[in-house]
XYZ file of N, CA, C and O in Angstrom:
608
model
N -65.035 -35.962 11.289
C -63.671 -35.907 11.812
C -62.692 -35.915 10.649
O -62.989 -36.388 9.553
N -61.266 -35.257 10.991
C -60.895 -35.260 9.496
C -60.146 -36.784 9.379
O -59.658 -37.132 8.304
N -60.108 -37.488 10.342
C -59.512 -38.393 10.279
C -59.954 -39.404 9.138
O -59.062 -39.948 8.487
N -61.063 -39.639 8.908
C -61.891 -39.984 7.791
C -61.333 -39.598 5.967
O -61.614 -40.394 5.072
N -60.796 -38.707 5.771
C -60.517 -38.159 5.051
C -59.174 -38.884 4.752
O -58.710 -38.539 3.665
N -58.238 -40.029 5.598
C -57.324 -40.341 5.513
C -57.482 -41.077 4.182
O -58.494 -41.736 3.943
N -56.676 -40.983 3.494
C -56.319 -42.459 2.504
C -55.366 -43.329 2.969
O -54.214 -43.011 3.267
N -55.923 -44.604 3.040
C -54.747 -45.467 3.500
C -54.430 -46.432 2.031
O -54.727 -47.572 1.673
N -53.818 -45.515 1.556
C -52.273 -45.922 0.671
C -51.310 -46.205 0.192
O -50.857 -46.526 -0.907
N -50.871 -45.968 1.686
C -49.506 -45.608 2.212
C -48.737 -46.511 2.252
O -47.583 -46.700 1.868
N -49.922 -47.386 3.052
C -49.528 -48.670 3.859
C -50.734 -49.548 4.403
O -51.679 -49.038 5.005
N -50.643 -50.720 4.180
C -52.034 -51.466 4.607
C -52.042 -51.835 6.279
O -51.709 -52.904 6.790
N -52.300 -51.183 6.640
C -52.456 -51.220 8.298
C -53.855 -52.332 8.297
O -54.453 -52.330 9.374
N -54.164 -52.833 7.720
C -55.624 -53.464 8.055
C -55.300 -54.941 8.568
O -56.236 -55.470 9.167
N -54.289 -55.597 8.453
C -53.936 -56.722 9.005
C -52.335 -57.200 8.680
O -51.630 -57.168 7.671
N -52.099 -57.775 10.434
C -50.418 -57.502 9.532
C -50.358 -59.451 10.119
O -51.008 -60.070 10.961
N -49.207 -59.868 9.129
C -49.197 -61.425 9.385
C -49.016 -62.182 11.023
O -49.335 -63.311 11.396
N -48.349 -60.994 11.803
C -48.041 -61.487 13.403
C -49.097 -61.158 14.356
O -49.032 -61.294 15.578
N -50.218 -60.644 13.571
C -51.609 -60.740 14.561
C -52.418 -61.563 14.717
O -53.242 -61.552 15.631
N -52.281 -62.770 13.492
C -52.426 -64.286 13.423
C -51.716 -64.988 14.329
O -52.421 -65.848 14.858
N -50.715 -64.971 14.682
C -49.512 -65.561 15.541
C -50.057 -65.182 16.917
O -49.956 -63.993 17.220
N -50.734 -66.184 17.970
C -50.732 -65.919 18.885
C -49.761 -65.390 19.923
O -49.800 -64.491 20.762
N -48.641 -66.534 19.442
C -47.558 -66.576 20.596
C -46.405 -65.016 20.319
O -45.775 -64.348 21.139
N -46.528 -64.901 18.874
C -45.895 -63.637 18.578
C -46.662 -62.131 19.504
O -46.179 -61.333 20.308
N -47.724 -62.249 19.037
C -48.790 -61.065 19.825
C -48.297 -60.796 21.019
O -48.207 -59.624 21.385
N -47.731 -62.276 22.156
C -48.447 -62.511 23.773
C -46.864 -62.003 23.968
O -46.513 -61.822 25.134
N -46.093 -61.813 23.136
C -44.544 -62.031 23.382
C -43.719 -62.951 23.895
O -42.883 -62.704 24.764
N -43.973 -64.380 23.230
C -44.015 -65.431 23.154
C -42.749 -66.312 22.317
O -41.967 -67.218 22.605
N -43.021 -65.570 21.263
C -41.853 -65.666 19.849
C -41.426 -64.493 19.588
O -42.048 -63.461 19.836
N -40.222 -64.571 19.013
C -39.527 -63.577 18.500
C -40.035 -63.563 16.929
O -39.786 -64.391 16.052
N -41.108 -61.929 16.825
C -41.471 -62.123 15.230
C -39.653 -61.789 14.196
O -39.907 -61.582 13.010
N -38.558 -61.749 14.412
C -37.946 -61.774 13.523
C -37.371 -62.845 13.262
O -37.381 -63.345 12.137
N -36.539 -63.561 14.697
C -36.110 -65.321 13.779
C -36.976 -66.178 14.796
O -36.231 -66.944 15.408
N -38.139 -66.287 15.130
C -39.489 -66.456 15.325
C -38.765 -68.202 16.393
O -38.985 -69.381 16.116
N -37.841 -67.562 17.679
C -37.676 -68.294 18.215
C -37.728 -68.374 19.294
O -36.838 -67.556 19.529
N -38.184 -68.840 20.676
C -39.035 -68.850 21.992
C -38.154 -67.161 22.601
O -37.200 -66.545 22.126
N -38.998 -66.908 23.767
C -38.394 -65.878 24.635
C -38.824 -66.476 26.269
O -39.594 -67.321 26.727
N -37.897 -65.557 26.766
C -37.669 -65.590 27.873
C -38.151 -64.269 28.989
O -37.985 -63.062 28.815
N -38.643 -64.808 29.886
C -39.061 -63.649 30.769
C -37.398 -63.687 31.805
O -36.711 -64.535 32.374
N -37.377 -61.982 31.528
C -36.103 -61.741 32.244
C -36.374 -60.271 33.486
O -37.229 -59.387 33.540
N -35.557 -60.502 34.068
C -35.785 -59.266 35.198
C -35.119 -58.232 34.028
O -34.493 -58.473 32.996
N -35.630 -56.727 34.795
C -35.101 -54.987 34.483
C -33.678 -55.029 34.003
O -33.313 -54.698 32.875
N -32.619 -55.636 35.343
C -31.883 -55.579 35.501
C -30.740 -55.968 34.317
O -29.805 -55.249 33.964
N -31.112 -57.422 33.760
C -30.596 -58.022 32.504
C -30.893 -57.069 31.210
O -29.877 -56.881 30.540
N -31.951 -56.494 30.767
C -32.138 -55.286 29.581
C -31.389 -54.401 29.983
O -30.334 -54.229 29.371
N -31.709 -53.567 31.139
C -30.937 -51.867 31.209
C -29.419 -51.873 32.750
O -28.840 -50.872 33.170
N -29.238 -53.088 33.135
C -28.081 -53.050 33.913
C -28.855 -52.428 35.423
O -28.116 -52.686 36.373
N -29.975 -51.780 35.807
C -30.614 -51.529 36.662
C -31.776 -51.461 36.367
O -32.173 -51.534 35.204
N -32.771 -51.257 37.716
C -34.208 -51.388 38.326
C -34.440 -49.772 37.445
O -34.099 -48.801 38.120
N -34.781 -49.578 36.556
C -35.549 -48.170 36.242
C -37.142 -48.192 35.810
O -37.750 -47.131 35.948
N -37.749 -49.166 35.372
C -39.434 -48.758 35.282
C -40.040 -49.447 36.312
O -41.100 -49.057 36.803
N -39.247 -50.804 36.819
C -39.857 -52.074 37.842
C -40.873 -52.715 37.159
O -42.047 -52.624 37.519
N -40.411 -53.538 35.932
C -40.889 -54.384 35.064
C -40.008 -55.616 34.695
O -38.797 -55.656 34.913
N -40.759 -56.660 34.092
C -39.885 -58.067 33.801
C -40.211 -57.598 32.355
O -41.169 -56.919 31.985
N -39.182 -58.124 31.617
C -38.870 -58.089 29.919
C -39.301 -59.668 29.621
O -39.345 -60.659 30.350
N -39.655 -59.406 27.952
C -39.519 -60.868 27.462
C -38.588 -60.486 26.356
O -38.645 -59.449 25.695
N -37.543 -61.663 26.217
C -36.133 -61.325 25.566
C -36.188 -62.216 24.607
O -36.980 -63.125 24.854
N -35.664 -62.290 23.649
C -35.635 -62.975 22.431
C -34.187 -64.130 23.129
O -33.397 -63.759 23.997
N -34.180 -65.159 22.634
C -33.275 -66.468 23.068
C -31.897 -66.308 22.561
O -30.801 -66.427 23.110
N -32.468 -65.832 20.671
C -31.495 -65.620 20.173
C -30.265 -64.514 19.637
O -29.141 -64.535 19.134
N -31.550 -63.319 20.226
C -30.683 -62.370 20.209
C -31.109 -61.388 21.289
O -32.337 -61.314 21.342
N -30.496 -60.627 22.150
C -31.266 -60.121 23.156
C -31.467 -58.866 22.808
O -31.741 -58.087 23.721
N -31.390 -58.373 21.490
C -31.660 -56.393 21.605
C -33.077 -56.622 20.957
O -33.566 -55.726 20.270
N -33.757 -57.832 21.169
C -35.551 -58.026 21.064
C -35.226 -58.533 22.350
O -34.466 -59.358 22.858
N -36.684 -57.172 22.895
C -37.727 -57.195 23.876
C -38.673 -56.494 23.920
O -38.920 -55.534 23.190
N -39.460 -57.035 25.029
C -40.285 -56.164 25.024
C -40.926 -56.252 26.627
O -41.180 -57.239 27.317
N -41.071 -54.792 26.906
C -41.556 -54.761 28.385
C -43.011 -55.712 28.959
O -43.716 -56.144 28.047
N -43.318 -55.933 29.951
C -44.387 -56.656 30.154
C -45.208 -56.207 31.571
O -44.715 -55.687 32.572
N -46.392 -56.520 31.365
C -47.147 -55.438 32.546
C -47.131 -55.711 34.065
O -47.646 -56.811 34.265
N -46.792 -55.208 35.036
C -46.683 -55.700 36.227
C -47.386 -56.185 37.158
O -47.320 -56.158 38.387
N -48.064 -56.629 36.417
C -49.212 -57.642 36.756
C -48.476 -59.292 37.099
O -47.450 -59.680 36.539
N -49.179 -60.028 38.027
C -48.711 -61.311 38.759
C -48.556 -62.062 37.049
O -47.438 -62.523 36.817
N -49.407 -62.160 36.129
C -48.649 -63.073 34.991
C -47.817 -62.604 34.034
O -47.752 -63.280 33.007
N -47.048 -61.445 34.115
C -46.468 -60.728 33.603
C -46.711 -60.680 31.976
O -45.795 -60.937 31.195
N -48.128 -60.301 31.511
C -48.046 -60.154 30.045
C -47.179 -59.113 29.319
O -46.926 -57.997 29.772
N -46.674 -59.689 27.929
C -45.935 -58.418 27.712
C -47.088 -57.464 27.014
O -48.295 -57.648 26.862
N -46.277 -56.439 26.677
C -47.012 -54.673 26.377
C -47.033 -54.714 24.827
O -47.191 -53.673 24.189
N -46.829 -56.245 24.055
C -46.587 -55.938 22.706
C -46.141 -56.786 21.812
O -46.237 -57.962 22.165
N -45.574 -56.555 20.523
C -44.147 -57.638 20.173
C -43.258 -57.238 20.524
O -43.076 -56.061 20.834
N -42.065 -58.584 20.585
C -40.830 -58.050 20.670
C -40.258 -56.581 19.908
O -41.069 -56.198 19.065
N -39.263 -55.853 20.009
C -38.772 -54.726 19.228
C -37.360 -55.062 19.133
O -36.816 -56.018 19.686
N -36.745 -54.083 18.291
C -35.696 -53.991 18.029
C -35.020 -52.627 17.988
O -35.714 -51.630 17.789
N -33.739 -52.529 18.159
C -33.615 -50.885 18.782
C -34.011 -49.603 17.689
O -34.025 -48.414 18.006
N -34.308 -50.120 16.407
C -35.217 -49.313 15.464
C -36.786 -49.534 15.602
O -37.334 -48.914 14.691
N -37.424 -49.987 16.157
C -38.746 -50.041 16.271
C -38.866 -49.832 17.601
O -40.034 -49.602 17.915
N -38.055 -49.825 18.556
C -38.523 -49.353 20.085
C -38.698 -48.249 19.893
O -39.800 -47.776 20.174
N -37.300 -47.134 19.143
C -37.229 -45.621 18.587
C -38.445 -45.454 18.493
O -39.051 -45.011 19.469
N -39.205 -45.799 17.162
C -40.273 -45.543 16.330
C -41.429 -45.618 17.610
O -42.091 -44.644 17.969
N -41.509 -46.811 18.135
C -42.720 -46.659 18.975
C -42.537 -45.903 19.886
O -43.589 -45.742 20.505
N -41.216 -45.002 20.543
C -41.828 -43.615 21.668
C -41.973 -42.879 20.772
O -43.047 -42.316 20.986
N -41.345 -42.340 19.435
C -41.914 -41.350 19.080
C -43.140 -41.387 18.865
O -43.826 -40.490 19.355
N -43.703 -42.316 18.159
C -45.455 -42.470 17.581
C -46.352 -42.390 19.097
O -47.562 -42.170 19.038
N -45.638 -42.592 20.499
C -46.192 -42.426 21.718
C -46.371 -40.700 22.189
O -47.292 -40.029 22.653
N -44.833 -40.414 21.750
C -44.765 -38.874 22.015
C -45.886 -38.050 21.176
O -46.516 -37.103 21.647
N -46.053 -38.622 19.696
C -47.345 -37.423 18.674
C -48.869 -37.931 19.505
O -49.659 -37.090 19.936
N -49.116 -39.505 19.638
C -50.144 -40.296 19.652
C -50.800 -39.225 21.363
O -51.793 -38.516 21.526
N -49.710 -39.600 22.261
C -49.973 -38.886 23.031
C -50.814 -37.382 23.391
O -51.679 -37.020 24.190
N -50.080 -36.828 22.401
C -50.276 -35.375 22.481
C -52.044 -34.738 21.581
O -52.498 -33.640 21.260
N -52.391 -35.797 21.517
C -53.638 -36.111 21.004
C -54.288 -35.862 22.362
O -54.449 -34.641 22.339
N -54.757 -36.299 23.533
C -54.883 -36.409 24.972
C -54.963 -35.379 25.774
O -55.896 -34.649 26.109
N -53.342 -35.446 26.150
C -52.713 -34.678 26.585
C -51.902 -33.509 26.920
O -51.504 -32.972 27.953
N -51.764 -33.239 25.155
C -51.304 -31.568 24.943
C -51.917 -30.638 25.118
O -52.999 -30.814 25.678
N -51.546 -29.288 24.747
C -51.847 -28.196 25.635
C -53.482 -27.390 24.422
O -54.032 -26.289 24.441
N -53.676 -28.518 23.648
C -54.974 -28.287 22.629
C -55.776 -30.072 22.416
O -55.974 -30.475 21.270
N -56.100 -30.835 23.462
C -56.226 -32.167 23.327
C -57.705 -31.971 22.484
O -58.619 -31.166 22.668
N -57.510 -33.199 21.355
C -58.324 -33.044 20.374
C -59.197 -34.512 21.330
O -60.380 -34.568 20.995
N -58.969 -35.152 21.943
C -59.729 -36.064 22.489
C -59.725 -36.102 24.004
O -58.657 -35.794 24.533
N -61.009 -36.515 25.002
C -60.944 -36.112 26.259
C -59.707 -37.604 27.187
O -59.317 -37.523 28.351
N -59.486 -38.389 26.529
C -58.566 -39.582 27.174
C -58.030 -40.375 25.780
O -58.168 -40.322 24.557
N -57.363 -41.105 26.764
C -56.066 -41.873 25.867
C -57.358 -42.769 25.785
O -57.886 -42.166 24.850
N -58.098 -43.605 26.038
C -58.667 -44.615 25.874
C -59.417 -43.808 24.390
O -59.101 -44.144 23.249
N -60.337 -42.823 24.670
C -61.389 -42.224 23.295
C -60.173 -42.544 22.223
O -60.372 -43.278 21.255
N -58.663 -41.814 22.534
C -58.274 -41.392 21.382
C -58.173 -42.974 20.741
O -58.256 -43.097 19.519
N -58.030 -43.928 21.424
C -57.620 -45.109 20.633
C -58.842 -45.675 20.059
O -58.806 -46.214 18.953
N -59.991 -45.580 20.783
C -61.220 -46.416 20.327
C -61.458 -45.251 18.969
O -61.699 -45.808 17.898
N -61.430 -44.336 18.949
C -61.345 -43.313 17.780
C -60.921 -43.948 16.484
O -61.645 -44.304 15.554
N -59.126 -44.053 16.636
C -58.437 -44.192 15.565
C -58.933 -45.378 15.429
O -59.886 -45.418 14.651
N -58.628 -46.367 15.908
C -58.575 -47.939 15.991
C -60.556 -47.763 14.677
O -60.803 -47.732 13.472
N -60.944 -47.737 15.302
C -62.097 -47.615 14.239
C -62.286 -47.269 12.763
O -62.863 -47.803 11.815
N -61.440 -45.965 12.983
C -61.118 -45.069 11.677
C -60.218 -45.566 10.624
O -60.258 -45.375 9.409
N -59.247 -46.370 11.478
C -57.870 -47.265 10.927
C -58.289 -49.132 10.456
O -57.604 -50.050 10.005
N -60.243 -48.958 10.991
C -60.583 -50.337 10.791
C -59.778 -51.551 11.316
O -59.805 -52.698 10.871
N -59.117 -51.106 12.267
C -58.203 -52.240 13.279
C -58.935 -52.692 14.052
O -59.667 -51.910 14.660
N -59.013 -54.079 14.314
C -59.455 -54.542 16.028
C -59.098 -53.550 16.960
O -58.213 -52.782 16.583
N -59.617 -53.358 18.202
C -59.454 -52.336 19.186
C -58.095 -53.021 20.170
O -57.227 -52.414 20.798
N -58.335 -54.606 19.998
C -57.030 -55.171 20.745
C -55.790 -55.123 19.977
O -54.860 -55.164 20.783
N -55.315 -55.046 18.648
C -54.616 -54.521 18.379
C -54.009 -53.332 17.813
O -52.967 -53.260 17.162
N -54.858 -52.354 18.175
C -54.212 -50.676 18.044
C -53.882 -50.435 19.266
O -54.692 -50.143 20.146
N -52.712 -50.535 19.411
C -51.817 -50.265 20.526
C -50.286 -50.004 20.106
O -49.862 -51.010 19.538
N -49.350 -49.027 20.190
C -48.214 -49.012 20.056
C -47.273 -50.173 19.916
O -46.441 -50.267 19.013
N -47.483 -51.149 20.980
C -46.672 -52.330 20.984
C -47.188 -53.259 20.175
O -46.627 -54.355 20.184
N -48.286 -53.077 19.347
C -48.577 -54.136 18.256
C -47.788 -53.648 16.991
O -47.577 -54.303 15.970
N -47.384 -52.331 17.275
C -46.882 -51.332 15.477
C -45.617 -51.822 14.880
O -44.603 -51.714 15.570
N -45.545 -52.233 13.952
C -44.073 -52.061 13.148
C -43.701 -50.807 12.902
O -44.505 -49.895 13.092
N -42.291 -50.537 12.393
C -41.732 -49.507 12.223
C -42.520 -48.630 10.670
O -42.483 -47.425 10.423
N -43.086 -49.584 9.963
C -43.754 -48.997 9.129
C -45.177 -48.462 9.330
O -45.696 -47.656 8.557
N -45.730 -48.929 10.346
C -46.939 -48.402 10.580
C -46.674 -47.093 11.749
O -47.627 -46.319 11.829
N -45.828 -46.875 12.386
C -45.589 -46.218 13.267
C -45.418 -45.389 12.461
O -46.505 -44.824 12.338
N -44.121 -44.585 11.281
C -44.020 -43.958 10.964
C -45.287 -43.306 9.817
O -45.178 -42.297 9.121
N -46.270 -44.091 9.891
C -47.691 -43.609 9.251
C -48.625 -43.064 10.330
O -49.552 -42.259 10.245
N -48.131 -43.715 11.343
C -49.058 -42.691 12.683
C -48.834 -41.573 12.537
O -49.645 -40.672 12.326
N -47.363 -41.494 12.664
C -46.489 -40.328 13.033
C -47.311 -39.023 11.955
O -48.132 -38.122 12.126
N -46.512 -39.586 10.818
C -47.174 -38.485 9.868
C -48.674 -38.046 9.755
O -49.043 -36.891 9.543
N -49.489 -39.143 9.929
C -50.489 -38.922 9.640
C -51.493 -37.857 10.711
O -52.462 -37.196 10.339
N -50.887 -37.939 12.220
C -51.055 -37.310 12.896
C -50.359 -35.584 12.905
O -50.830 -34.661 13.569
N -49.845 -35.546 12.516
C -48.744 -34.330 12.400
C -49.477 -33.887 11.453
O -50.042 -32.850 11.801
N -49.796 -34.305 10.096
C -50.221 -33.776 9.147
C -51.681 -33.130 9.073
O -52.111 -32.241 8.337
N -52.315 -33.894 10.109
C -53.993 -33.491 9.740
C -53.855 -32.637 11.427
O -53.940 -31.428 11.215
N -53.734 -32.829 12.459
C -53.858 -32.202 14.161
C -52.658 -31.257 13.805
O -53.041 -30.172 13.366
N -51.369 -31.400 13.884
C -50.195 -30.657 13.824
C -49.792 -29.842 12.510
O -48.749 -29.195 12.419
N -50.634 -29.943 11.628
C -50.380 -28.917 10.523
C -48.852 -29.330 9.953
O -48.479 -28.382 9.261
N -47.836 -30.371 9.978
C -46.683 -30.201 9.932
C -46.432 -31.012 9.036
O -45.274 -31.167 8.649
């Protein structure tokens, strides 16, 4: 696969300090001033009901959140974000995606494509997920995908 061929150089994706942090992971703490959150309804983030999800909101500042699954214990989908790393994580969703799902899918499901990378990237499989990414690792998805699948 050419994915193999990657050098990771770039950036050390192999362990980042808030994957130690339980409560950071569960969306628990706010990883920037690393202070409790709050589970909040749709309504309080976007002013209306648009995905039908509860947020976990940072205490101290509310433009950290992060969505959480609609499931009865409402886990969240990640770490908190911030409105530069929410950016970063749809785009790295929009390339990551198109791995799948585009109109040349180099993998038969979203699940292969992750157990794929996640291997290749030497990550735990529980944390290669979009909502675990910083803005610096996202923008190494980004490229790195574009560059070797997208020619770009």
């Amino acid at each position: 696969a050419s994915w193999i061929s990657f050098e990771l150089i770039d950036i050390d994706i192999k362990l980042k300090p808030y994957w130690l942090d339980e409560s950071i992971v569960r969306g628990l703490k706010c990883p920037y001033c690393h202070c409790k959150t709050e589970l909040v309804e749709e309504e309080e983030i976007y002013g209306a009901v648009i995905y039908g999800r509860k947020y976990r909101r940072c205490l101290e500042d509310s433009s950290h959140y992060v969505g959480c699954y609609r499931s009865p214990n409402h886990l969240s989908l990640g770490r908190l974000a911030d409105d530069e790393l929410r950016q970063r994580r749809m785009d790295a969703h929009e390339v990551l995606d198109a791995l799948w799902t585009g109109l040349k899918p180099v993998f038969e499901s979203r699940q292969k494509t992750y157990d794929v990378l996640s291997d290749l990237f030497e990550v735990p499989k529980e944390f290669f997920h979009i909502g675990m990414m910083d803005v610096a690792w996202c923008d190494y998805l980004i490229n790195r995908i574009r560059q070797v699948y997208f020619k770009q």
